[in-house]
Tab-separated table of C-alpha atoms in Angstrom:
chain	number	residue	atom	x	y	z
Q	63	MET	CA	0.000	0.000	0.000
Q	64	THR	CA	1.239	3.484	-0.860
Q	65	PRO	CA	0.837	6.534	1.435
Q	66	GLU	CA	-1.183	8.293	-1.283
Q	67	LEU	CA	-3.719	5.441	-1.368
Q	68	LEU	CA	-4.026	5.561	2.412
Q	69	ALA	CA	-4.675	9.298	2.172
Q	70	PHE	CA	-7.688	8.781	-0.101
Q	71	ILE	CA	-8.961	5.887	2.003
Q	72	MET	CA	-8.864	8.268	4.977
Q	73	PHE	CA	-10.722	10.928	2.987
Q	74	GLY	CA	-13.424	8.469	1.889
Q	75	VAL	CA	-13.897	7.011	5.369
Q	76	THR	CA	-14.172	10.513	6.851
Q	77	ILE	CA	-16.850	11.573	4.345
Q	78	VAL	CA	-18.890	8.422	5.041
Q	79	VAL	CA	-18.660	8.891	8.823
Q	80	LEU	CA	-19.717	12.555	8.481
Q	81	ILE	CA	-22.713	11.575	6.344
Q	82	LEU	CA	-23.710	9.069	9.048
Q	83	GLY	CA	-24.075	12.019	11.405
Q	84	PHE	CA	-21.123	11.722	13.767
Q	85	PRO	CA	-19.839	14.993	15.319
Q	86	VAL	CA	-17.772	16.876	12.760
Q	87	ALA	CA	-14.831	18.004	14.894
Q	88	LEU	CA	-14.391	14.596	16.537
Q	89	THR	CA	-14.709	12.806	13.189
Q	90	LEU	CA	-12.047	14.927	11.493
Q	91	ALA	CA	-9.597	14.757	14.375
Q	92	GLY	CA	-10.326	11.084	15.131
Q	93	SER	CA	-9.883	10.002	11.503
Q	94	ALA	CA	-6.614	11.907	11.283
Q	95	ILE	CA	-5.165	10.355	14.446
Q	96	PHE	CA	-6.418	6.855	13.575
Q	97	PHE	CA	-4.950	6.863	10.065
Q	98	ALA	CA	-1.763	8.545	11.256
Q	99	PHE	CA	-1.311	5.635	13.663
Q	100	ILE	CA	-1.985	3.106	10.868
Q	101	GLY	CA	0.453	4.933	8.615
Q	102	ASP	CA	3.067	4.882	11.344
Q	103	GLN	CA	2.627	1.136	11.815
Q	104	LEU	CA	2.951	0.563	8.064
Q	105	ASP	CA	5.990	2.858	7.954
Q	106	LEU	CA	4.121	5.251	5.634
Q	107	PHE	CA	3.864	8.174	8.052
Q	108	ARG	CA	5.724	9.387	11.118
Q	109	PHE	CA	3.281	9.774	14.002
Q	110	ALA	CA	5.732	12.123	15.707
Q	111	PHE	CA	4.872	14.601	12.924
Q	112	LEU	CA	1.678	15.376	14.878
Q	113	ASN	CA	3.776	16.826	17.703
Q	114	LEU	CA	3.563	20.090	15.759
Q	115	SER	CA	-0.240	20.150	16.125
Q	116	PRO	CA	-0.345	21.966	19.515
Q	117	THR	CA	1.683	24.802	18.003
Q	118	ARG	CA	-0.716	24.973	15.065
Q	119	ILE	CA	-3.734	25.002	17.397
Q	120	PHE	CA	-2.184	27.784	19.467
Q	121	SER	CA	-1.512	29.871	16.350
Q	122	THR	CA	-5.133	29.358	15.258
Q	123	MET	CA	-6.461	30.558	18.607
Q	124	LYS	CA	-4.163	33.609	18.378
Q	125	ASN	CA	-5.455	34.479	14.899
Q	126	GLU	CA	-6.966	37.920	15.409
Q	127	PRO	CA	-9.336	37.925	12.382
Q	128	LEU	CA	-11.041	34.798	13.771
Q	129	VAL	CA	-12.044	36.789	16.861
Q	130	ALA	CA	-14.650	38.341	14.559
Q	131	VAL	CA	-16.512	35.003	14.496
Q	132	PRO	CA	-17.877	35.031	18.093
Q	133	LEU	CA	-18.515	38.764	17.861
Q	134	PHE	CA	-20.591	38.439	14.674
Q	135	VAL	CA	-22.424	35.457	16.197
Q	136	TYR	CA	-23.161	37.546	19.301
Q	137	MET	CA	-24.468	40.416	17.180
Q	138	GLY	CA	-26.706	38.116	15.159
Q	139	VAL	CA	-28.210	36.353	18.175
Q	140	VAL	CA	-28.937	39.674	19.914
Q	141	LEU	CA	-30.738	40.987	16.818
Q	142	GLN	CA	-32.722	37.772	16.548
Q	143	ARG	CA	-33.885	38.036	20.178
Q	144	SER	CA	-34.668	41.772	19.987
Q	145	ASP	CA	-37.382	41.340	17.317
Q	146	ILE	CA	-35.691	43.536	14.696
Q	147	ALA	CA	-36.570	40.964	12.025
Q	148	GLY	CA	-40.176	40.778	13.150
Q	149	GLN	CA	-40.669	44.531	12.842
Q	150	LEU	CA	-39.019	44.544	9.416
Q	151	LEU	CA	-41.178	41.707	8.106
Q	152	GLU	CA	-44.379	43.271	9.388
Q	153	SER	CA	-43.632	46.677	7.853
Q	154	MET	CA	-42.472	45.275	4.504
Q	155	GLY	CA	-45.474	42.949	4.366
Q	156	GLN	CA	-47.801	45.921	4.834
Q	157	LEU	CA	-45.880	47.968	2.258
Q	158	PHE	CA	-45.872	45.353	-0.538
Q	159	GLY	CA	-48.650	42.999	0.579
Q	160	LYS	CA	-51.380	44.248	-1.760
Q	161	MET	CA	-49.070	43.937	-4.770
Q	162	ARG	CA	-49.031	40.611	-6.653
Q	163	GLY	CA	-45.930	38.808	-5.406
Q	164	GLY	CA	-45.574	41.485	-2.740
Q	165	LEU	CA	-44.987	39.098	0.149
Q	166	GLY	CA	-42.286	37.387	-1.893
Q	167	TYR	CA	-40.568	40.719	-2.562
Q	168	SER	CA	-40.841	41.549	1.141
Q	169	VAL	CA	-39.177	38.330	2.276
Q	170	VAL	CA	-36.277	38.739	-0.178
Q	171	ILE	CA	-35.666	42.372	0.851
Q	172	VAL	CA	-35.846	41.559	4.561
Q	173	GLY	CA	-33.540	38.591	4.014
Q	174	ALA	CA	-30.988	40.891	2.368
Q	175	LEU	CA	-31.213	43.472	5.184
Q	176	LEU	CA	-30.855	40.804	7.855
Q	177	ALA	CA	-27.937	39.252	5.952
Q	178	ALA	CA	-26.100	42.576	5.933
Q	179	SER	CA	-26.743	43.153	9.638
Q	180	THR	CA	-26.536	39.676	11.191
Q	181	GLY	CA	-25.158	37.072	8.774
Q	182	ILE	CA	-26.708	34.202	10.790
Q	183	VAL	CA	-28.540	31.880	8.377
Q	184	GLY	CA	-30.328	29.722	10.934
Q	185	ALA	CA	-31.781	32.645	12.855
Q	186	THR	CA	-32.960	34.363	9.665
Q	187	VAL	CA	-34.682	31.287	8.205
Q	188	VAL	CA	-36.373	30.408	11.504
Q	189	THR	CA	-37.587	33.965	12.091
Q	190	MET	CA	-38.956	34.402	8.565
Q	191	GLY	CA	-40.408	30.892	8.620
Q	192	LEU	CA	-42.309	31.577	11.824
Q	193	MET	CA	-43.619	34.973	10.722
Q	194	SER	CA	-43.895	34.799	6.918
Q	195	LEU	CA	-44.804	31.233	6.007
Q	196	PRO	CA	-48.250	31.196	7.728
Q	197	VAL	CA	-49.092	34.608	6.238
Q	198	MET	CA	-47.992	33.568	2.735
Q	199	LEU	CA	-49.942	30.305	2.893
Q	200	LYS	CA	-53.020	32.144	4.184
Q	201	ALA	CA	-52.738	34.628	1.309
Q	202	GLY	CA	-52.848	31.711	-1.153
Q	203	TYR	CA	-49.172	31.329	-2.047
Q	204	ASN	CA	-48.142	27.998	-3.506
Q	205	PRO	CA	-46.371	26.180	-0.601
Q	206	LYS	CA	-43.443	25.336	-2.886
Q	207	VAL	CA	-42.964	28.978	-3.866
Q	208	ALA	CA	-43.333	30.276	-0.304
Q	209	SER	CA	-40.856	27.821	1.189
Q	210	GLY	CA	-38.343	28.334	-1.627
Q	211	ILE	CA	-38.369	32.117	-1.237
Q	212	ILE	CA	-37.933	31.918	2.548
Q	213	CYS	CA	-35.090	29.369	2.434
Q	214	ALA	CA	-33.191	31.151	-0.341
Q	215	SER	CA	-33.562	34.600	1.225
Q	216	GLY	CA	-32.432	33.235	4.580
Q	217	THR	CA	-29.168	31.974	3.079
Q	218	LEU	CA	-28.132	35.407	1.792
Q	219	GLY	CA	-26.222	35.845	5.047
Q	220	GLN	CA	-23.680	33.388	3.653
Q	221	ILE	CA	-22.517	35.746	0.896
Q	222	ILE	CA	-23.611	39.286	1.799
Q	223	PRO	CA	-21.035	40.759	4.198
Q	224	PRO	CA	-20.474	40.722	7.102
Q	225	SER	CA	-20.512	36.955	6.696
Q	226	ILE	CA	-18.921	34.402	9.000
Q	227	VAL	CA	-18.271	32.246	5.919
Q	228	LEU	CA	-16.131	35.007	4.407
Q	229	VAL	CA	-14.198	35.475	7.664
Q	230	LEU	CA	-13.402	31.759	7.863
Q	231	LEU	CA	-12.658	31.531	4.147
Q	232	ALA	CA	-10.252	34.479	4.358
Q	233	SER	CA	-8.297	32.773	7.139
Q	234	ILE	CA	-7.848	29.719	4.883
Q	235	LEU	CA	-7.205	31.589	1.624
Q	236	GLN	CA	-4.328	33.544	3.119
Q	237	GLY	CA	-2.365	30.334	3.764
Q	238	VAL	CA	-3.548	28.781	0.499
Q	239	ASN	CA	-2.356	31.843	-1.424
Q	240	GLU	CA	1.077	31.630	0.186
Q	241	GLU	CA	1.351	27.938	-0.759
Q	242	ALA	CA	0.362	28.781	-4.328
Q	243	ALA	CA	2.973	31.546	-4.410
Q	244	ALA	CA	5.628	29.051	-3.319
Q	245	LEU	CA	4.607	26.772	-6.192
Q	246	THR	CA	4.999	29.573	-8.744
Q	247	GLY	CA	8.100	31.184	-7.242
Q	248	ASN	CA	6.323	34.368	-6.113
Q	249	LEU	CA	8.066	35.419	-2.909
Q	250	ALA	CA	5.707	38.306	-2.071
Q	251	PRO	CA	2.081	37.428	-2.883
Q	252	ASP	CA	-0.638	39.991	-2.269
Q	253	PRO	CA	-2.507	39.162	0.949
Q	254	VAL	CA	-6.113	37.954	0.896
Q	255	THR	CA	-8.014	39.407	3.840
Q	256	ALA	CA	-11.581	39.347	5.079
Q	257	ILE	CA	-11.841	43.008	4.036
Q	258	ASP	CA	-11.014	42.031	0.446
Q	259	LEU	CA	-13.581	39.224	0.486
Q	260	PHE	CA	-16.235	41.505	1.998
Q	261	ALA	CA	-15.720	44.031	-0.805
Q	262	GLY	CA	-15.555	41.326	-3.478
Q	263	ALA	CA	-18.724	39.585	-2.282
Q	264	LEU	CA	-20.901	42.694	-1.990
Q	265	VAL	CA	-21.804	43.087	-5.686
Q	266	PRO	CA	-22.380	39.318	-6.228
Q	267	GLY	CA	-24.542	39.273	-3.085
Q	268	LEU	CA	-26.680	42.140	-4.355
Q	269	MET	CA	-26.810	40.431	-7.764
Q	270	LEU	CA	-28.298	37.356	-6.084
Q	271	VAL	CA	-30.917	39.548	-4.391
Q	272	GLY	CA	-31.786	40.971	-7.816
Q	273	LEU	CA	-32.041	37.483	-9.330
Q	274	TYR	CA	-34.340	36.326	-6.509
Q	275	LEU	CA	-36.574	39.393	-6.991
Q	276	GLY	CA	-36.515	38.753	-10.733
Q	277	TRP	CA	-37.721	35.183	-10.214
Q	278	VAL	CA	-40.628	36.406	-8.079
Q	279	PHE	CA	-41.490	38.916	-10.811
Q	280	ILE	CA	-41.398	36.173	-13.458
Q	281	LEU	CA	-43.793	34.115	-11.330
Q	282	THR	CA	-46.232	37.034	-11.228
Q	283	LEU	CA	-46.318	36.896	-15.037
Q	284	VAL	CA	-46.319	33.158	-15.775
Q	285	ARG	CA	-47.963	31.689	-12.642
Q	286	PRO	CA	-49.820	34.595	-10.995
Q	287	ASN	CA	-51.998	32.299	-8.889
Q	288	ASP	CA	-48.862	31.045	-7.086
Q	289	VAL	CA	-47.998	34.554	-5.810
Q	290	PRO	CA	-51.319	36.362	-5.184
Q	291	SER	CA	-51.743	39.706	-3.490
Q	292	MET	CA	-53.175	39.896	0.021
Q	293	LYS	CA	-56.957	40.236	0.037
Q	294	ASP	CA	-57.267	41.502	3.620
Q	295	GLU	CA	-58.769	44.986	3.299
Q	296	SER	CA	-57.675	45.869	6.841
Q	297	ILE	CA	-54.045	45.901	5.764
Q	298	ASN	CA	-52.878	49.412	4.989
Q	299	ALA	CA	-49.480	50.679	3.905
Q	300	PRO	CA	-47.404	51.647	6.945
Q	301	SER	CA	-46.813	55.284	7.710
Q	302	PHE	CA	-43.431	56.765	6.883
Q	303	GLY	CA	-42.597	56.946	10.583
Q	304	THR	CA	-43.463	53.278	11.165
Q	305	LEU	CA	-41.464	52.176	8.132
Q	306	LEU	CA	-38.493	54.304	9.176
Q	307	LYS	CA	-38.613	52.878	12.704
Q	308	ALA	CA	-38.424	49.336	11.312
Q	309	VAL	CA	-35.797	49.916	8.621
Q	310	LEU	CA	-33.521	52.476	10.293
Q	311	PRO	CA	-32.011	50.283	13.081
Q	312	PRO	CA	-30.630	47.557	10.761
Q	313	LEU	CA	-29.475	50.213	8.267
Q	314	ILE	CA	-27.549	52.019	11.007
Q	315	LEU	CA	-25.938	48.753	12.044
Q	316	ILE	CA	-25.038	47.969	8.405
Q	317	VAL	CA	-23.382	51.382	8.032
Q	318	LEU	CA	-21.506	50.997	11.329
Q	319	VAL	CA	-20.223	47.497	10.595
Q	320	LEU	CA	-19.909	47.124	6.828
Q	321	GLY	CA	-19.353	50.814	6.113
Q	322	SER	CA	-16.457	51.088	8.557
Q	323	ILE	CA	-14.811	47.993	7.025
Q	324	LEU	CA	-15.125	49.088	3.386
Q	325	ALA	CA	-14.067	52.648	4.245
Q	326	GLY	CA	-10.882	51.290	5.805
Q	327	ILE	CA	-11.707	52.788	9.203
Q	328	ALA	CA	-11.789	49.469	11.052
Q	329	THR	CA	-10.788	45.829	10.626
Q	330	PRO	CA	-13.538	43.159	10.517
Q	331	THR	CA	-12.741	42.236	14.125
Q	332	GLU	CA	-13.042	45.830	15.315
Q	333	SER	CA	-16.232	46.338	13.303
Q	334	ALA	CA	-17.676	43.117	14.726
Q	335	ALA	CA	-17.087	44.489	18.234
Q	336	VAL	CA	-18.857	47.716	17.264
Q	337	GLY	CA	-21.694	45.655	15.789
Q	338	ALA	CA	-22.056	43.594	18.966
Q	339	ILE	CA	-22.329	46.770	21.063
Q	340	GLY	CA	-24.687	48.318	18.499
Q	341	ALA	CA	-26.943	45.257	18.642
Q	342	MET	CA	-27.131	45.582	22.422
Q	343	VAL	CA	-28.080	49.254	22.045
Q	344	LEU	CA	-30.859	48.304	19.595
Q	345	ALA	CA	-32.088	45.633	22.023
Q	346	TRP	CA	-32.180	48.247	24.779
Q	347	GLN	CA	-34.015	50.672	22.495
Q	348	SER	CA	-36.637	48.057	21.681
Q	349	LYS	CA	-37.000	47.324	25.431
Q	350	LYS	CA	-35.849	43.723	24.980
Q	351	LEU	CA	-32.595	44.048	26.912
Q	352	SER	CA	-32.619	42.073	30.138
Q	353	PHE	CA	-30.386	39.835	32.219
Q	354	THR	CA	-32.140	36.787	30.733
Q	355	LEU	CA	-31.399	37.946	27.164
Q	356	PHE	CA	-27.808	38.782	28.116
Q	357	ARG	CA	-27.326	35.310	29.615
Q	358	ASP	CA	-29.032	33.403	26.773
Q	359	VAL	CA	-27.139	35.300	24.062
Q	360	GLY	CA	-23.834	34.648	25.825
Q	361	LEU	CA	-24.521	30.919	26.124
Q	362	GLU	CA	-25.612	30.628	22.485
Q	363	THR	CA	-22.515	32.525	21.322
Q	364	VAL	CA	-20.216	30.259	23.327
Q	365	LYS	CA	-21.891	27.124	21.917
Q	366	VAL	CA	-21.668	28.238	18.272
Q	367	SER	CA	-18.136	29.647	18.577
Q	368	SER	CA	-16.861	26.534	20.364
Q	369	MET	CA	-18.325	24.352	17.617
Q	370	VAL	CA	-16.628	26.446	14.921
Q	371	PHE	CA	-13.211	26.445	16.588
Q	372	LEU	CA	-13.344	22.734	17.386
Q	373	ILE	CA	-14.036	22.054	13.710
Q	374	ILE	CA	-11.102	24.294	12.754
Q	375	ILE	CA	-8.801	22.321	15.079
Q	376	GLY	CA	-10.075	18.955	13.826
Q	377	ALA	CA	-9.799	20.025	10.191
Q	378	GLY	CA	-6.242	21.222	10.808
Q	379	LEU	CA	-5.281	17.770	12.055
Q	380	PHE	CA	-6.994	16.135	9.084
Q	381	SER	CA	-5.248	18.423	6.592
Q	382	THR	CA	-1.855	17.801	8.233
Q	383	VAL	CA	-2.177	14.018	7.977
Q	384	PHE	CA	-3.629	14.107	4.444
Q	385	LYS	CA	-0.732	16.237	3.231
Q	386	GLY	CA	1.719	14.096	5.211
Q	387	PHE	CA	0.587	11.102	3.144
Q	388	GLY	CA	1.152	13.080	-0.054
Q	389	GLY	CA	-2.524	13.236	-1.020
Q	390	ASP	CA	-2.295	16.924	-1.936
Q	391	ASP	CA	0.505	16.217	-4.436
Q	392	VAL	CA	-1.630	13.590	-6.166
Q	393	ILE	CA	-4.561	15.995	-6.454
Q	394	ALA	CA	-2.304	18.785	-7.692
Q	395	ASP	CA	-0.829	16.558	-10.417
Q	396	PHE	CA	-4.297	15.345	-11.391
Q	397	LEU	CA	-5.751	18.859	-11.697
Q	398	ARG	CA	-2.668	20.172	-13.494
Q	399	ASN	CA	-2.818	17.431	-16.140
Q	400	LEU	CA	-6.561	17.492	-16.829
Q	401	PRO	CA	-7.598	17.984	-20.470
Q	402	GLY	CA	-8.759	21.572	-20.748
Q	403	GLY	CA	-6.217	22.884	-18.254
Q	404	ALA	CA	-7.246	25.410	-15.637
Q	405	PHE	CA	-10.860	25.607	-16.872
Q	406	SER	CA	-11.438	21.859	-16.383
Q	407	ALA	CA	-9.668	21.910	-13.006
Q	408	LEU	CA	-11.903	24.668	-11.621
Q	409	LEU	CA	-15.040	23.141	-13.131
Q	410	LEU	CA	-14.257	19.805	-11.487
Q	411	VAL	CA	-13.526	21.394	-8.096
Q	412	MET	CA	-16.724	23.485	-8.201
Q	413	LEU	CA	-18.739	20.398	-9.122
Q	414	LEU	CA	-17.128	18.451	-6.262
Q	415	MET	CA	-17.956	21.202	-3.755
Q	416	PHE	CA	-21.507	21.405	-5.082
Q	417	LEU	CA	-21.990	17.642	-4.623
Q	418	LEU	CA	-20.363	17.619	-1.184
Q	419	GLY	CA	-22.795	20.374	-0.221
Q	420	PHE	CA	-25.615	17.818	-0.449
Q	421	PHE	CA	-24.109	16.030	2.555
Q	422	LEU	CA	-21.639	18.288	4.392
Q	423	ASP	CA	-21.717	21.637	6.171
Q	424	PHE	CA	-19.924	24.650	4.687
Q	425	ILE	CA	-17.336	24.759	7.492
Q	426	GLU	CA	-16.300	21.171	6.797
Q	427	ILE	CA	-15.882	21.903	3.091
Q	428	ILE	CA	-13.907	25.096	3.772
Q	429	TYR	CA	-11.435	23.469	6.130
Q	430	VAL	CA	-11.130	20.067	4.445
Q	431	VAL	CA	-11.386	20.709	0.699
Q	432	VAL	CA	-10.131	24.275	0.161
Q	433	PRO	CA	-6.634	23.741	1.668
Q	434	ILE	CA	-6.181	20.739	-0.622
Q	435	VAL	CA	-7.383	22.154	-3.954
Q	436	GLY	CA	-6.875	25.891	-3.383
Q	437	PRO	CA	-3.091	26.144	-3.912
Q	438	ILE	CA	-3.103	24.413	-7.284
Q	439	LEU	CA	-6.088	26.447	-8.576
Q	440	ILE	CA	-4.380	29.722	-7.649
Q	441	ALA	CA	-1.096	28.431	-9.089
Q	442	LEU	CA	-2.971	27.714	-12.349
Q	443	GLY	CA	-3.695	31.431	-12.617
Q	444	TYR	CA	-6.996	32.093	-10.837
Q	445	ASP	CA	-7.294	35.244	-8.749
Q	446	PRO	CA	-7.556	34.168	-5.061
Q	447	LEU	CA	-10.140	36.859	-4.271
Q	448	TRP	CA	-12.356	35.845	-7.197
Q	449	LEU	CA	-11.877	32.174	-6.328
Q	450	GLY	CA	-12.901	32.855	-2.707
Q	451	VAL	CA	-16.171	34.512	-3.729
Q	452	MET	CA	-16.922	31.702	-6.200
Q	453	ILE	CA	-16.388	29.157	-3.410
Q	454	ALA	CA	-18.557	31.190	-1.019
Q	455	ILE	CA	-21.528	31.257	-3.435
Q	456	ASN	CA	-21.070	27.570	-4.158
Q	457	LEU	CA	-21.096	26.852	-0.422
Q	458	GLN	CA	-24.218	28.976	-0.011
Q	459	THR	CA	-25.955	26.492	-2.296
Q	460	SER	CA	-25.191	23.733	0.229
Q	461	PHE	CA	-27.790	25.270	2.548
Q	462	LEU	CA	-30.481	24.626	-0.072
Q	463	THR	CA	-29.565	21.221	-1.495
Q	464	PRO	CA	-31.521	18.179	-0.236
Q	465	PRO	CA	-31.293	15.986	1.721
Q	466	PHE	CA	-29.078	17.765	4.289
Q	467	GLY	CA	-29.485	21.442	3.393
Q	468	PHE	CA	-29.548	23.223	6.747
Q	469	ALA	CA	-31.998	25.904	5.598
Q	470	LEU	CA	-34.442	23.089	4.799
Q	471	PHE	CA	-34.059	21.676	8.309
Q	472	TYR	CA	-34.564	25.100	9.884
Q	473	LEU	CA	-37.762	25.815	7.946
Q	474	ARG	CA	-39.133	22.281	8.326
Q	475	GLY	CA	-38.708	22.646	12.093
Q	476	VAL	CA	-40.976	25.713	12.294
Q	477	ALA	CA	-43.390	24.947	9.426
Q	478	PRO	CA	-46.996	23.867	10.157
Q	479	LYS	CA	-47.442	20.154	10.787
Q	480	ASP	CA	-49.464	19.659	7.606
Q	481	PHE	CA	-46.726	21.256	5.483
Q	482	LYS	CA	-45.279	18.639	3.104
Q	483	THR	CA	-41.522	18.108	3.023
Q	484	ARG	CA	-41.639	17.337	-0.706
Q	485	ASP	CA	-43.049	20.840	-1.307
Q	486	LEU	CA	-40.071	22.228	0.589
Q	487	TYR	CA	-37.586	20.263	-1.526
Q	488	ALA	CA	-39.348	21.207	-4.771
Q	489	GLY	CA	-39.531	24.855	-3.725
Q	490	VAL	CA	-35.788	25.355	-3.448
Q	491	LEU	CA	-34.952	23.846	-6.860
Q	492	PRO	CA	-35.431	27.107	-8.848
Q	493	PHE	CA	-33.179	28.922	-6.397
Q	494	ILE	CA	-30.485	26.259	-6.710
Q	495	PHE	CA	-30.549	26.905	-10.469
Q	496	ILE	CA	-30.325	30.643	-9.750
Q	497	GLN	CA	-27.227	30.005	-7.615
Q	498	VAL	CA	-25.653	28.040	-10.469
Q	499	LEU	CA	-26.565	30.874	-12.865
Q	500	ALA	CA	-24.859	33.351	-10.504
Q	501	LEU	CA	-21.710	31.213	-10.518
Q	502	ALA	CA	-21.760	31.145	-14.324
Q	503	LEU	CA	-22.147	34.943	-14.497
Q	504	LEU	CA	-19.217	35.467	-12.125
Q	505	TRP	CA	-17.130	33.044	-14.179
Q	506	VAL	CA	-17.876	34.926	-17.412
Q	507	PHE	CA	-17.652	38.389	-15.814
Q	508	PRO	CA	-15.012	38.195	-13.049
Q	509	SER	CA	-15.034	41.993	-12.749
Q	510	LEU	CA	-18.300	41.619	-10.821
Q	511	VAL	CA	-16.054	40.422	-7.980
Q	512	THR	CA	-12.868	42.399	-8.551
Q	513	TRP	CA	-14.282	45.818	-9.495
Q	514	LEU	CA	-15.224	47.076	-6.011
Q	515	PRO	CA	-12.039	45.904	-4.205
Q	516	ASP	CA	-9.950	47.538	-6.969
Q	517	ALA	CA	-11.945	50.752	-6.696
Q	518	LEU	CA	-11.711	50.889	-2.903
Q	519	PHE	CA	-8.225	49.602	-2.163
Q	520	SER	CA	-6.057	50.114	-5.274
């Protein structure tokens, strides 16, 4: 047996165990240690090589940009508990409700605003599912259309900054870019930071919002009975003051957090701290701030952050052992020698990530797949910033793809008991195609990603 073969056996076993539902962090770390021991016994790997792992873990925990993760989680949970989303949905529903497709437009717009102010997919889908789905079904919306709009809009937090996905992806791409530079002999590669990814993802994120709104508009023309207007005569358009009161708080938070990052005033970590404090101020303003909220938000933040960092540690071990077996060299040679060159290599990697998204979470894909395939793709000539945004949109699709799309689980958990799961699965299919269309547009027009970072930072 060769070390390379053992590397791919380890990869396959890990994927199967993850699909079976075992804890991600323990699976990644456990597989790495188990196969490292086997490799050591077969004289294919030196187990002592893992002695470097504590140093790597310590450097990960000292990584300042990753401090933004718990802060953004904290901000998102506070906003969820302070009913900002509820007020937005109610006001937008009243504003657009009497228009055909109006509730669909409302959900997409609110999803975009929440994405730019919280970035927490689960909280957004659950909140909109609880508040919008019953209203949309009562208004006569096709259940497939209603569920698809809610799930897709809830996942916008994956790509519209400030996004935890982009923070995590930036931490990986920096190392990946340096490895690629070593392969090509570039001794001083340009850094890839979360600020760059935030700027690069903004236009594609807004493009997705436009595509979602466009799909709702198309439905009003070709299947108007699926997206009817609200017939309740008691519903009146909200006053300007009411609308401003609902929209202004998240807009202020967006300006404070995202505006300060793009203007170069603050780093993502500093802006996340400002956002966390701003969310607490909004909770106090809405009279939701209490010791109970403070305690519950803290506990939820610790749980989510601990899960993320444990996965990072486990994935680091996995990546170390996989590369120690020489698996990354095999993949690099394979991608480099594909017919069609760089185009075929990227197409294959994007297809692999898309398929893995049916079964795995985005964090697992980021920390297991990207370190393996990223260096060779960048070495083949792809811009690391553009590649990062392409990966982020591809990973966003993983929240919508059955059977393990997390947005589907979130909505199914809060949907009425008589709501059919097959309607949920059918409802997200058009939006999966829209995601693929967005990827194709970014591939053909890469300036959609690179224009804003060049304009802001060059």
